[in-house]
Amino acid sequence: MNKILIGVISLFVILICGTSGYMLIEGTSLTDAIYMTVISITTVGFSEVIPLSPPGKYFTILLIFGGVGFFLYMVSLITEAMIEGGLYTFLGRRLMEKKLDVMKGHYIVCGFGRIGKVISKILHESKKTFVIIENNPDEIKIIEELGYLVLQGDSTNDDMLKKAHIMDAKALIAVTSSDADNVYVILSARGLKPDIYILARSSGKKGAEIKLLRAGANKVFSPYEIGARRMAQSLMRPTVIDFLDLTVHEGELGLRLEELQVSEKATLVNKTLMESGIRSEHDLIVVAIKRQKGEMLFNPHSDTDILTGDILVVLGEQTNIQSLEKKL
């Protein structure tokens, strides 16, 4: 914008100098002088409206050499600004709006701080659909470079949550840097969609978790407490922690812990674990089953029935998990 502003000012200076020169040298009118200046620096090739004297011709030559290149440079600057700035922004915004219009079962991430960055990265790697609401222009540039969907605005605002299609969202993640802002986000989200699942970040300050839960969060996490517990567990149970890391992040063992929900159309509904063939055909271990009412069955027996709506926690290779997921 500074370049364009300087260029516009310089263009006016050239127009003033050219107009003044023709008026002084040729004694022409203001209109004819402006006309001669414009056709000279734009090289449009129109006929001269006044006969030029030798000094006038020399002045025109100087004006052409000095003005044409500068005029073309100005045109290129303006064109670049329109294409790379306005047009790019417009097309990007339209594309984002189209993607948002068809989004369903997505995640809304409120805040792109240290925690929001990690959550977004994991969601992206897991090929989950999500949109980020962020108010910081510097962070928005980073989000756009990463190719994530983003809405610029205040996530505590009801209209902003509506733009993120909260009514069609699967869950909302409130991870702004302020406990107070997270409370407002939760209250707004819960008011718009009472049944939405909400995760919230807590600063760890006394009473923060209780307030977030009272506001309507389903679960509250304190990164500092989780980090401290993990460090302590790594000291006391290093092998267990290493195994969990390998299974959750699919490390050298090639194993993953994954949860799969049983739909009513699944071929395994009303069959026992033995009859389902999950172990024999897919080489997967069912670690736990979560019933629709919330009951958790750890290390279920082989004669445990698989019911509609169950969530199976399985351990095995990713390809085998994907094969089972098709049956569910």
Coordinates of C-alpha atoms in Angstrom, one line a residue:
M1 CA 0.0 0.0 0.0
N2 CA 2.9 2.4 0.7
K3 CA 4.4 1.7 -2.7
I4 CA 1.0 2.3 -4.4
L5 CA 0.5 5.6 -2.4
I6 CA 4.0 6.8 -3.3
G7 CA 3.3 5.8 -6.9
V8 CA 0.0 7.7 -7.1
I9 CA 1.6 10.8 -5.6
S10 CA 4.4 10.6 -8.1
L11 CA 2.0 10.2 -11.0
F12 CA 0.1 13.4 -10.0
V13 CA 3.5 15.2 -9.8
I14 CA 4.2 14.0 -13.4
L15 CA 0.8 15.1 -14.6
I16 CA 1.2 18.5 -12.9
C17 CA 4.7 19.0 -14.4
G18 CA 3.5 17.9 -17.9
T19 CA 0.4 20.1 -17.8
S20 CA 2.4 23.1 -16.6
G21 CA 5.1 22.5 -19.2
Y22 CA 2.7 22.6 -22.1
M23 CA 0.9 25.6 -20.8
L24 CA 4.1 27.5 -20.4
I25 CA 5.9 26.4 -23.6
E26 CA 2.9 26.3 -26.0
G27 CA 0.5 28.7 -24.2
T28 CA -2.3 26.1 -24.5
S29 CA -5.4 25.7 -22.3
L30 CA -5.5 23.6 -19.2
T31 CA -7.7 21.0 -20.9
D32 CA -5.4 20.6 -23.9
A33 CA -2.3 20.5 -21.7
I34 CA -3.7 17.7 -19.5
Y35 CA -4.8 15.9 -22.7
M36 CA -1.3 16.1 -24.2
T37 CA 0.3 15.0 -21.0
V38 CA -2.0 11.9 -20.6
I39 CA -1.6 10.7 -24.2
S40 CA 2.1 11.2 -24.0
I41 CA 2.7 9.1 -20.8
T42 CA 0.2 6.5 -21.8
T43 CA 1.4 6.1 -25.4
V44 CA -2.1 5.7 -26.7
G45 CA -1.1 7.3 -30.0
F46 CA -3.9 9.8 -30.4
S47 CA -3.3 12.9 -32.6
E48 CA -2.0 16.1 -31.1
V49 CA -4.6 18.7 -30.4
I50 CA -2.0 21.5 -30.8
P51 CA 0.9 22.1 -33.2
L52 CA 4.1 21.6 -31.2
S53 CA 7.0 24.0 -31.5
P54 CA 10.6 22.6 -31.3
P55 CA 10.8 23.3 -27.6
G56 CA 7.4 21.6 -27.2
K57 CA 8.6 18.6 -29.1
Y58 CA 11.7 18.3 -26.9
F59 CA 9.6 18.6 -23.8
T60 CA 7.3 15.8 -25.1
I61 CA 10.3 13.5 -25.7
L62 CA 11.5 14.1 -22.1
L63 CA 7.9 13.6 -20.8
I64 CA 7.6 10.3 -22.7
F65 CA 11.0 9.0 -21.4
G66 CA 10.3 10.1 -17.9
G67 CA 6.6 9.2 -17.7
V68 CA 5.9 6.1 -19.8
G69 CA 8.1 3.8 -17.8
F70 CA 6.8 5.1 -14.5
F71 CA 3.2 4.9 -15.7
L72 CA 3.6 1.2 -16.7
Y73 CA 5.2 0.5 -13.4
M74 CA 2.2 2.0 -11.6
V75 CA -0.2 -0.1 -13.7
S76 CA 1.8 -3.3 -12.7
L77 CA 1.7 -2.3 -9.0
I78 CA -2.1 -1.8 -9.0
T79 CA -2.7 -4.9 -11.0
E80 CA -0.5 -7.0 -8.6
A81 CA -2.4 -5.5 -5.7
M82 CA -5.8 -6.3 -7.2
I83 CA -4.8 -9.9 -8.2
E84 CA -2.7 -11.0 -5.3
G85 CA -4.6 -9.0 -2.7
G86 CA -8.2 -8.4 -3.4
L87 CA -8.9 -11.2 -5.9
Y88 CA -7.0 -13.8 -4.0
T89 CA -8.7 -12.8 -0.8
F90 CA -12.1 -12.8 -2.5
L91 CA -11.6 -16.2 -4.1
G92 CA -10.2 -17.7 -0.9
R93 CA -13.1 -16.4 1.1
R94 CA -15.6 -17.8 -1.4
L95 CA -13.9 -21.2 -1.4
M96 CA -13.9 -21.2 2.4
E97 CA -17.6 -20.3 2.5
K98 CA -18.5 -23.1 0.1
K99 CA -16.5 -25.6 2.3
L100 CA -18.3 -24.4 5.4
D101 CA -21.7 -24.7 3.8
V102 CA -21.2 -28.5 3.3
M103 CA -19.5 -29.2 6.6
K104 CA -21.3 -31.6 8.9
G105 CA -20.0 -33.5 11.9
H106 CA -17.0 -31.2 12.1
Y107 CA -14.9 -29.8 14.9
I108 CA -14.7 -26.2 15.9
V109 CA -11.4 -25.1 17.4
C110 CA -11.6 -21.8 19.3
G111 CA -8.2 -20.3 19.6
F112 CA -4.9 -21.1 17.9
G113 CA -2.4 -20.8 20.7
R114 CA 0.1 -23.5 21.6
I115 CA -2.6 -26.0 22.5
G116 CA -4.8 -25.1 19.5
K117 CA -1.9 -25.6 17.1
V118 CA -1.2 -29.1 18.4
I119 CA -4.9 -30.1 18.3
S120 CA -5.3 -28.7 14.8
K121 CA -2.3 -30.6 13.6
I122 CA -3.6 -33.9 15.0
L123 CA -7.1 -33.3 13.6
H124 CA -5.4 -32.6 10.2
E125 CA -3.2 -35.7 10.4
S126 CA -6.3 -37.8 11.3
K127 CA -8.1 -36.3 8.3
K128 CA -10.9 -34.8 10.4
T129 CA -12.9 -31.9 9.2
F130 CA -12.5 -28.8 11.4
V131 CA -12.6 -25.0 11.4
I132 CA -10.6 -22.6 13.5
I133 CA -11.9 -19.4 15.0
E134 CA -9.1 -16.9 15.7
N135 CA -8.9 -13.2 16.1
N136 CA -5.1 -12.6 15.8
P137 CA -4.2 -11.5 12.2
D138 CA -0.6 -12.9 12.6
E139 CA -2.0 -16.4 13.6
I140 CA -4.5 -16.3 10.8
K141 CA -1.7 -15.9 8.3
I142 CA 0.0 -19.0 9.8
I143 CA -3.3 -21.0 9.7
E144 CA -3.9 -20.0 6.0
E145 CA -0.3 -21.1 5.1
L146 CA -1.1 -24.5 6.8
G147 CA -4.2 -24.8 4.6
Y148 CA -6.7 -25.0 7.5
L149 CA -10.1 -23.5 7.4
V150 CA -10.3 -20.4 9.5
L151 CA -12.8 -17.7 10.5
Q152 CA -11.4 -14.4 11.8
G153 CA -13.4 -13.1 14.7
D154 CA -14.3 -13.5 18.4
S155 CA -15.2 -17.0 19.3
T156 CA -17.3 -15.8 22.2
N157 CA -19.7 -14.2 19.7
D158 CA -22.8 -16.1 18.8
D159 CA -22.7 -15.0 15.2
M160 CA -19.2 -16.2 14.8
L161 CA -20.2 -19.7 16.1
K162 CA -23.1 -19.7 13.7
K163 CA -20.7 -18.9 10.8
A164 CA -18.7 -22.0 11.9
H165 CA -22.0 -24.0 11.5
I166 CA -22.1 -25.0 15.1
M167 CA -25.6 -26.5 14.6
D168 CA -23.9 -29.2 12.4
A169 CA -20.7 -29.5 14.4
K170 CA -19.8 -32.7 16.3
A171 CA -17.8 -31.0 19.0
L172 CA -16.3 -27.7 20.1
I173 CA -12.8 -27.2 21.6
A174 CA -12.4 -24.1 23.7
V175 CA -8.6 -23.5 23.9
T176 CA -8.3 -19.7 24.1
S177 CA -5.5 -18.3 26.4
S178 CA -8.1 -17.0 28.9
D179 CA -10.3 -19.0 31.3
A180 CA -12.8 -16.2 31.2
D181 CA -13.0 -16.3 27.4
N182 CA -13.3 -20.1 27.4
V183 CA -16.3 -19.8 29.8
Y184 CA -18.0 -17.3 27.5
V185 CA -17.3 -19.6 24.5
I186 CA -18.9 -22.5 26.3
L187 CA -21.9 -20.5 27.4
S188 CA -22.4 -19.3 23.8
A189 CA -22.0 -22.7 22.3
R190 CA -24.2 -24.4 24.9
G191 CA -26.9 -21.8 24.3
L192 CA -26.9 -22.3 20.6
K193 CA -26.6 -26.1 20.6
P194 CA -27.4 -27.7 24.0
D195 CA -26.2 -31.2 23.0
I196 CA -22.9 -30.3 21.5
Y197 CA -19.8 -32.0 23.1
I198 CA -17.4 -29.4 24.5
L199 CA -13.8 -29.8 25.5
A200 CA -12.1 -26.9 27.4
R201 CA -8.7 -25.9 28.4
S202 CA -8.0 -24.8 31.9
S203 CA -5.1 -22.6 33.0
G204 CA -4.9 -24.7 36.2
K205 CA -5.7 -21.8 38.5
K206 CA -7.8 -22.6 41.5
G207 CA -11.5 -22.9 40.7
A208 CA -11.0 -22.6 36.9
E209 CA -12.0 -26.2 36.2
I210 CA -15.2 -26.0 38.3
K211 CA -16.3 -22.8 36.5
L212 CA -15.7 -24.3 33.1
L213 CA -17.7 -27.4 34.0
R214 CA -20.5 -25.2 35.5
A215 CA -20.5 -23.2 32.2
G216 CA -21.3 -26.5 30.4
A217 CA -18.0 -28.1 29.4
N218 CA -18.2 -31.9 29.1
K219 CA -14.5 -32.3 29.9
V220 CA -11.8 -29.9 31.1
F221 CA -8.1 -30.4 30.7
S222 CA -5.2 -28.6 32.3
P223 CA -2.1 -28.9 30.1
Y224 CA 0.2 -28.2 33.1
E225 CA -1.4 -30.9 35.2
I226 CA -1.4 -33.5 32.4
G227 CA 2.2 -32.7 31.6
A228 CA 3.2 -33.1 35.2
R229 CA 1.4 -36.4 35.6
R230 CA 2.9 -37.7 32.4
M231 CA 6.4 -36.9 33.6
A232 CA 5.8 -38.6 36.9
Q233 CA 4.4 -41.7 35.2
S234 CA 7.4 -41.8 32.9
L235 CA 9.6 -42.1 35.9
M236 CA 7.5 -44.7 37.7
R237 CA 6.1 -46.7 34.7
P238 CA 8.4 -46.0 31.8
T239 CA 7.5 -49.2 29.8
V240 CA 3.8 -48.6 30.1
I241 CA 4.1 -45.0 28.9
D242 CA 6.4 -46.1 26.0
F243 CA 3.9 -48.7 25.0
L244 CA 1.0 -46.2 25.1
D245 CA 3.1 -43.8 23.0
L246 CA 3.7 -46.4 20.4
T247 CA 0.1 -47.4 20.2
V248 CA -1.5 -44.0 20.2
H249 CA 1.0 -42.5 17.8
E250 CA 1.6 -45.6 15.7
G251 CA 5.3 -45.9 16.3
E252 CA 7.8 -48.7 15.6
L253 CA 5.4 -51.4 16.5
G254 CA 2.9 -50.3 13.8
L255 CA 0.1 -50.6 16.3
R256 CA -2.7 -48.2 17.1
L257 CA -5.3 -47.8 19.8
E258 CA -8.5 -46.8 18.0
E259 CA -12.2 -46.4 18.8
L260 CA -14.9 -47.5 16.4
Q261 CA -18.6 -47.0 16.7
V262 CA -21.0 -49.8 15.8
S263 CA -23.8 -48.6 13.5
E264 CA -27.2 -50.2 13.3
K265 CA -26.3 -51.4 9.8
A266 CA -23.1 -53.2 11.0
T267 CA -22.8 -56.9 10.1
L268 CA -21.5 -57.6 13.7
V269 CA -24.6 -56.3 15.6
N270 CA -25.9 -58.8 18.1
K271 CA -23.0 -61.1 17.6
T272 CA -20.6 -62.1 20.3
L273 CA -16.9 -61.1 20.1
M274 CA -16.1 -64.8 19.3
E275 CA -18.7 -64.8 16.5
S276 CA -17.6 -61.4 15.1
G277 CA -14.2 -62.6 13.9
I278 CA -12.5 -59.4 15.1
R279 CA -9.6 -61.4 16.6
S280 CA -9.4 -64.2 14.1
E281 CA -10.2 -62.4 10.8
H282 CA -8.8 -58.9 11.5
D283 CA -6.1 -59.7 14.1
L284 CA -7.4 -57.0 16.4
I285 CA -7.7 -57.1 20.2
V286 CA -10.8 -55.5 21.7
V287 CA -9.5 -53.7 24.8
A288 CA -12.8 -52.3 25.9
I289 CA -16.4 -51.7 24.9
K290 CA -18.4 -48.6 25.9
R291 CA -22.1 -49.0 25.9
Q292 CA -24.5 -46.3 24.8
K293 CA -25.5 -45.6 28.4
G294 CA -21.9 -45.0 29.3
E295 CA -21.0 -48.4 30.9
M296 CA -17.4 -49.4 30.2
L297 CA -16.5 -53.0 29.8
F298 CA -12.7 -53.6 30.1
N299 CA -11.2 -56.7 28.7
P300 CA -14.6 -58.0 27.6
H301 CA -15.2 -61.8 27.5
S302 CA -15.4 -63.6 24.2
D303 CA -19.2 -64.2 24.7
T304 CA -19.9 -60.5 25.2
D305 CA -22.5 -59.2 22.7
I306 CA -21.8 -56.4 20.3
L307 CA -24.8 -54.0 20.3
T308 CA -25.8 -51.0 18.2
G309 CA -24.2 -47.8 19.4
D310 CA -21.3 -49.6 21.1
I311 CA -17.9 -48.0 20.9
L312 CA -15.1 -50.6 20.5
V313 CA -11.6 -49.8 21.7
V314 CA -9.4 -51.9 19.6
L315 CA -5.6 -52.5 19.4
G316 CA -3.9 -53.5 16.2
E317 CA -2.4 -52.5 12.8
Q318 CA -3.9 -49.5 11.1
T319 CA -4.8 -51.5 7.9
N320 CA -6.7 -54.1 10.0
I321 CA -8.5 -51.3 11.9
Q322 CA -9.6 -49.8 8.6
S323 CA -10.8 -53.2 7.3
L324 CA -13.0 -53.6 10.5
E325 CA -14.3 -50.1 10.2
K326 CA -15.9 -50.9 6.9
K327 CA -18.0 -53.6 8.6
L328 CA -19.2 -51.2 11.3

